[in-house]
Structure formats: C-alpha cells, structure tokens
Short mmCIF file of C-alpha atoms and ligand atoms in Angstrom, two decimals:
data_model
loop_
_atom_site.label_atom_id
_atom_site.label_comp_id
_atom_site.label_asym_id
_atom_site.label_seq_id
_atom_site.Cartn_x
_atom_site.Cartn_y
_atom_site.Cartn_z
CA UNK A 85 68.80 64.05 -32.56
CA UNK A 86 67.38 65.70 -29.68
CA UNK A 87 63.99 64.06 -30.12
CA UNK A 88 61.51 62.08 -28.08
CA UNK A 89 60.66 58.57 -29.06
CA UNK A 90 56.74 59.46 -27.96
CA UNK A 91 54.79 62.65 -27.37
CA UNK A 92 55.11 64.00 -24.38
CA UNK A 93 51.43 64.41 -23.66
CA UNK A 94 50.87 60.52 -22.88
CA UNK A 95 53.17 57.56 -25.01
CA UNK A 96 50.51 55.48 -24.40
CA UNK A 97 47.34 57.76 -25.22
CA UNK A 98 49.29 58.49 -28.26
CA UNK A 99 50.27 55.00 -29.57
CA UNK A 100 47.08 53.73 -28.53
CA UNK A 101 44.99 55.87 -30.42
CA UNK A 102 46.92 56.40 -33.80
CA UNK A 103 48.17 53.04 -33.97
CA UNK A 104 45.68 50.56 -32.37
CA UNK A 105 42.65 52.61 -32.73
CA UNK A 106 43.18 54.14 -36.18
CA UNK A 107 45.16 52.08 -37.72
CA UNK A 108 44.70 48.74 -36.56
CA UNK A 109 40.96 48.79 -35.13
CA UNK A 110 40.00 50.36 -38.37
CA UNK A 111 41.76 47.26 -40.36
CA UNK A 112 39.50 45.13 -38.18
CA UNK A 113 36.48 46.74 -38.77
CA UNK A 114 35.52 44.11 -41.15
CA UNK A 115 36.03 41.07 -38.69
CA UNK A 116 39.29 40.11 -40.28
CA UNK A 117 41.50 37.36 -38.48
CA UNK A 118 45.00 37.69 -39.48
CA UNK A 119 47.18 40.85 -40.23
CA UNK A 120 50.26 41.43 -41.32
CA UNK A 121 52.08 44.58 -40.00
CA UNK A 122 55.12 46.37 -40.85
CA UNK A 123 56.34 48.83 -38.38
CA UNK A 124 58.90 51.47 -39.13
CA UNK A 125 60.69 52.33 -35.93
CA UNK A 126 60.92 49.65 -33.53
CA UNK A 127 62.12 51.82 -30.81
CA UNK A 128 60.81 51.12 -27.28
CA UNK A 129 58.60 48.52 -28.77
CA UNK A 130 55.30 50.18 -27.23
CA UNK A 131 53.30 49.86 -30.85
CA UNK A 132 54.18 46.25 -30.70
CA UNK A 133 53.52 45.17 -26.95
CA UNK A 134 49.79 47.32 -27.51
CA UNK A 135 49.36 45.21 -30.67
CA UNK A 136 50.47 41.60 -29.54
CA UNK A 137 47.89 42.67 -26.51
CA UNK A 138 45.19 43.12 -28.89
CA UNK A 139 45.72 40.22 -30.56
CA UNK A 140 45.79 37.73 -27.25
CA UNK A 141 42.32 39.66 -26.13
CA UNK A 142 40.73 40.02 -29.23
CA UNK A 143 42.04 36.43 -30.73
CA UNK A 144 43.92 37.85 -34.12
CA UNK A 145 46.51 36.40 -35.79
CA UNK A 146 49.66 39.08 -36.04
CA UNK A 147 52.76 38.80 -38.24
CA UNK A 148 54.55 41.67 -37.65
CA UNK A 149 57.28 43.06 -39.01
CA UNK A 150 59.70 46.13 -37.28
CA UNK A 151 62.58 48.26 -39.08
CA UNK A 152 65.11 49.14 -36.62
CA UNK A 153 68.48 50.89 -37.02
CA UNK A 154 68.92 51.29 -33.64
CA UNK A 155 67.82 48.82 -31.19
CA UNK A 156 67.81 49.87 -27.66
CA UNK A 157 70.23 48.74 -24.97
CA UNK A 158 68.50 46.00 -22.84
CA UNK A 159 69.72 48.56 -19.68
CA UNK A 160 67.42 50.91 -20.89
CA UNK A 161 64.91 49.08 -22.29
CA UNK A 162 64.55 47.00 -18.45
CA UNK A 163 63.94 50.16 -17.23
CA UNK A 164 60.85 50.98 -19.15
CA UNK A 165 57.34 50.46 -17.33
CA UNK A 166 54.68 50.34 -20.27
CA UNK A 167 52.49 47.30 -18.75
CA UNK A 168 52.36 45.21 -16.00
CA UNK A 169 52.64 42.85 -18.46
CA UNK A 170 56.36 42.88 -17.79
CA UNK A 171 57.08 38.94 -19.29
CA UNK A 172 55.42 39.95 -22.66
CA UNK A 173 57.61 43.14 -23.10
CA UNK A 174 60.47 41.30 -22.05
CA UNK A 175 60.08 38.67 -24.30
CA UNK A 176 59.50 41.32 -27.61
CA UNK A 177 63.13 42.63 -26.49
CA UNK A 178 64.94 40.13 -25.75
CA UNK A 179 64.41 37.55 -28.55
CA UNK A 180 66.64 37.35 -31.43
CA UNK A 181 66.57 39.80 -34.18
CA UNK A 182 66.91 39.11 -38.17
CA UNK A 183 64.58 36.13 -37.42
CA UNK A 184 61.24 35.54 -36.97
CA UNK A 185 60.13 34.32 -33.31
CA UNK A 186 56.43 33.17 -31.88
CA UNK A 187 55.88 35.50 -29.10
CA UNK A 188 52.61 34.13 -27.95
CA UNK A 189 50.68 31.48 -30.21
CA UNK A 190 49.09 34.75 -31.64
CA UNK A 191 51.81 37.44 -32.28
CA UNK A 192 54.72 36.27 -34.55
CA UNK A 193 57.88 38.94 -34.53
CA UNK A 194 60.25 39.48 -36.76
CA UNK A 195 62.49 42.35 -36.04
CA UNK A 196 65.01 43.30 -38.84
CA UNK A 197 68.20 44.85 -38.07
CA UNK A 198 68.00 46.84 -41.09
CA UNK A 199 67.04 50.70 -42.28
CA UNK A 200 64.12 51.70 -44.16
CA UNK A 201 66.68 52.87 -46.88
CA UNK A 202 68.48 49.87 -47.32
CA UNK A 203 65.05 47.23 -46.89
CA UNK A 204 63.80 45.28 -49.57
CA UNK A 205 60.17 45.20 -48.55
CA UNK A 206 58.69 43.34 -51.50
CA UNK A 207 55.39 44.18 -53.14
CA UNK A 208 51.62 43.40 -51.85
CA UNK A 209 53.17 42.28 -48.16
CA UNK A 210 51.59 44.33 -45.86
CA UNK A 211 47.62 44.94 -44.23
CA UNK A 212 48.75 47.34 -41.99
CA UNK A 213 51.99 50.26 -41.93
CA UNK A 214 52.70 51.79 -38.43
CA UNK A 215 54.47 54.79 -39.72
CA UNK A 216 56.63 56.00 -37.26
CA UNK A 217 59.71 57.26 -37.89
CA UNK A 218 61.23 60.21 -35.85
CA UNK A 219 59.87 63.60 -37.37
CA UNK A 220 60.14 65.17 -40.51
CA UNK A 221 62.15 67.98 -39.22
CA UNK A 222 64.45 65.77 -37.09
CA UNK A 223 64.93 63.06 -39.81
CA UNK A 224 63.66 64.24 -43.59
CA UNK A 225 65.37 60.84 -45.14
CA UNK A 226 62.22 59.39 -43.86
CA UNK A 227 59.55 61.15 -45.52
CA UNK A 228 61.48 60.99 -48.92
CA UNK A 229 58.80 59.93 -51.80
CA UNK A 230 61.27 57.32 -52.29
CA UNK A 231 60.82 55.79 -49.35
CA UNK A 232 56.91 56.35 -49.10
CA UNK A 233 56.52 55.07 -52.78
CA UNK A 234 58.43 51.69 -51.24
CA UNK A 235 56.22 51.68 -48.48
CA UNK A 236 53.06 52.10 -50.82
CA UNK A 237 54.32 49.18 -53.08
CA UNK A 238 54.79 47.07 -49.88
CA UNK A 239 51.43 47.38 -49.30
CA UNK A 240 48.72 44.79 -50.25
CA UNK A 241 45.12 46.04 -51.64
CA UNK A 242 42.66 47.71 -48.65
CA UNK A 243 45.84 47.66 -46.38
CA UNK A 244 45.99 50.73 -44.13
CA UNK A 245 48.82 53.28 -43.61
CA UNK A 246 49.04 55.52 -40.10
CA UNK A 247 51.33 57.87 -38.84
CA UNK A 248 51.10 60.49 -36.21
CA UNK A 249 52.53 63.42 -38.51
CA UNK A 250 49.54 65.52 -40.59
CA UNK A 251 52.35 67.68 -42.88
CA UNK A 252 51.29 68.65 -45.92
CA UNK A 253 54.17 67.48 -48.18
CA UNK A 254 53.55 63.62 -46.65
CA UNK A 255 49.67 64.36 -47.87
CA UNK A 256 50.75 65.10 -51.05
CA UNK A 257 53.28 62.66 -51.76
CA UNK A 258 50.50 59.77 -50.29
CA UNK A 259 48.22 61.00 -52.84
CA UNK A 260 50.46 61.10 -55.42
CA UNK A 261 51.39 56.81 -54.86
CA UNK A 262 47.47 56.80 -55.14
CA UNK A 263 46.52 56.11 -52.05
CA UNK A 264 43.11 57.84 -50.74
CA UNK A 265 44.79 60.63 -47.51
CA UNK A 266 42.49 61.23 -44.28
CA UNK A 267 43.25 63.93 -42.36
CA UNK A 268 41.79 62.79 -38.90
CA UNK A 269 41.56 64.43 -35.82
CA UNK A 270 45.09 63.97 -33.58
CA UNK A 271 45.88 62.61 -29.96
CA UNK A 272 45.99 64.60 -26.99
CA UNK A 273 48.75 67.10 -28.12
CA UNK A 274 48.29 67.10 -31.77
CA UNK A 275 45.91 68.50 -34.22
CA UNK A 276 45.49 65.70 -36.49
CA UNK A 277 47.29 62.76 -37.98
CA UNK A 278 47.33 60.98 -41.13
CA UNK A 279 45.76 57.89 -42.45
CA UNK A 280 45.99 56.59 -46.26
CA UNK A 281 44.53 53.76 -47.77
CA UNK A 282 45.48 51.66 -50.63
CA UNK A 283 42.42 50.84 -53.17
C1 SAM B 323 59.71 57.50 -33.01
S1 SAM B 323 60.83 56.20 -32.76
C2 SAM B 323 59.83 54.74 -32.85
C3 SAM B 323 59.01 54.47 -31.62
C4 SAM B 323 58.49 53.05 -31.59
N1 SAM B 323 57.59 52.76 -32.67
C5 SAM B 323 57.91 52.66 -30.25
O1 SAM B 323 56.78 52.10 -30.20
O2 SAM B 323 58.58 52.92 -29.25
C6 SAM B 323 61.69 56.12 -34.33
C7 SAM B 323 62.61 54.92 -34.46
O3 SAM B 323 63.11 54.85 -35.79
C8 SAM B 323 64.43 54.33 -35.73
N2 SAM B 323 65.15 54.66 -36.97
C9 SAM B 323 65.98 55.69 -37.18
N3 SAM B 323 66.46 55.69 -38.44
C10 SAM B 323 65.89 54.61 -39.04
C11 SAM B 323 66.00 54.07 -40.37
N4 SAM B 323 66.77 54.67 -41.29
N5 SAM B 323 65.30 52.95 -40.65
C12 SAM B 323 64.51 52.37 -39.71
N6 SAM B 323 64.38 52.84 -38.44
C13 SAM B 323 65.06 53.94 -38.11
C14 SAM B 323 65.00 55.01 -34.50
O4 SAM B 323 66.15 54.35 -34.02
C15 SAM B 323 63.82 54.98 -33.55
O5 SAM B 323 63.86 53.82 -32.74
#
C-alpha cells in the first residue's frame, strides 16, 4: 500500500497522545477500573504495549480486543525497539491468536485473526475504540458507514471512539450513528484528530 504503520513525526508521540491520552485517559477521567478495548489494526502492537503499560502503573483492569488481517512476521516484529520493556512486547506477539491470553494479571489479549469486514463485533461490547486503520486514501473499505455504523453498535453507552484521521466525511458519518464528534487539536504532524462519543 505504500503506507506507514505510524506518522513519521514520532510513533510514539503519536500513539501516545491520540490513543492513551485522548482516548483512553479521557475514559478514565471518571476513576473507572476496568475497560474494555477494541482496537482496529493490530499492527506493530505499539497501542497495545502503551496501554497494557498504563494499566500495570496505573492499576486498571484491560480486556482488549485487536482486529488484524495481517499479523506481522515475528522477524520483523523482533526487530522493533518501542520499550525497554522488551519481555512485555514480546509476550503481546508471540502468544496465540483467536484466543484470549493473560498478559500480565492486568491486561487480558485477545487478538482475532479476522477483518473488520468479516467481524461480528456484537452490540454494547466496547468502553473504548482505538480507530486505526491505515488511511482513508490508502484503504477507503475502512471508513465505509458500514463499517463505522458496526463499530458504533459495538460500542457500550459513554464508551469513547479515537482515531488519528480529522476528514470530514468520517465527521459526518460519526454524527450521523449519533455519536457527539470532537474535532481536537492533532499530534506533532497533524492538525487535529477525531474523537466521538456515544450518549
Ligand atoms: C495503521 S496500522 C495499525 C497500527 C497499530 N495499531 C500499531 O499500534 O502498530 C493498520 C493495520 O490494519 C490492518 N488491517 C488492514 N486491513 C484490515 C482489515 N480489513 N481489518 C482489520 N485490520 C486490517 C493492517 O494490516 C495494519 O496492521
């Protein structure tokens, strides 16, 4: 596809502050304990090594959940040098997917083989939707209203949707499932990003 898996300004300053700030900070701003995350786009696995961090430090139960179509080779995945946490990364890679697996007492993974199009996600599942599919110029299947409308009925009351992309169309179609669309400032890079909330 030609595309990056992060921005090229920082994949870290990016995921940390559209994902783990915005997204799952501001789920937490209320002093919840438990949160149940779907991610689509496992990819590296950066969103969910900076979340099962958060969740040892900051003593939060995590269920998460990753889409992945393509999981990355464990040659190129070994070569990737996020954290010096090396055994946690490790482990989020290298344990079995289409099952669900305790990474650390706090952080529960299950990573499903499986595409966004093809995913049953239920209804009312989900606190918390890391958006982050590869852009809507690069991969337009994504964005579909089909799919966001699936992603919207996945999601349980309050829960919190984030996604680095700020197009207009996703606006739209986010306000359209009824969710209340923040246009917030973006990371290093980026003008702004999106964040919609289910009431
Ligand atoms: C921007 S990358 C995700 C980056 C990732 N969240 C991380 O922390 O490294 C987008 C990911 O979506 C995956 N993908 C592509 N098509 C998909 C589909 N139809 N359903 C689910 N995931 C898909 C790609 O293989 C890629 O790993």
């Amino acid at each position: 596809m030609n595309e990056t898996y992060h921005s090229r300004h920082g994949a870290i300053q990016e995921s940390e502050y559209v994902f783990i700030e915005k997204g799952l900070k501001f789920f937490l701003r209320d002093k919840k304990e438990f949160v149940s995350v779907l991610e689509i786009g496992f990819g590296t696995g950066l969103n969910a090594l900076l979340t099962a961090n958060l969740s040892q430090t900051d003593g939060i139960n995590i269920v998460y959940t990753a889409l992945e179509t393509h999981p990355i080779p464990e040659e190129i995945w070994r070569t990737l040098n996020y954290s010096t946490e090396k055994l946690l990364f490790e482990k989020l890679h290298a344990t079995a997917w289409n099952e669900w697996v305790t990474i650390t007492p706090q952080f529960n993974l299950f990573k499903r083989e499986e595409s966004l199009q093809a995913a049953n996600l239920g209804v009312q599942q989900f606190d918390l939707i890391y958006f982050d599919a590869f852009a809507p110029n690069k991969q337009p299947e994504m964005w579909e209203h089909t799919m966001l409308q699936k992603i919207s009925l996945a999601m349980k009351s309050g829960a919190v949707f984030v996604t680095y992309c700020a197009k207009g169309q996703l606006k739209r179609d986010l306000k359209s499932l009824g969710l209340v669309v923040e246009s917030l400032s973006g990371p290093p890079g980026k003008r702004e990003m999106v964040r919609a909330i289910k009431i």
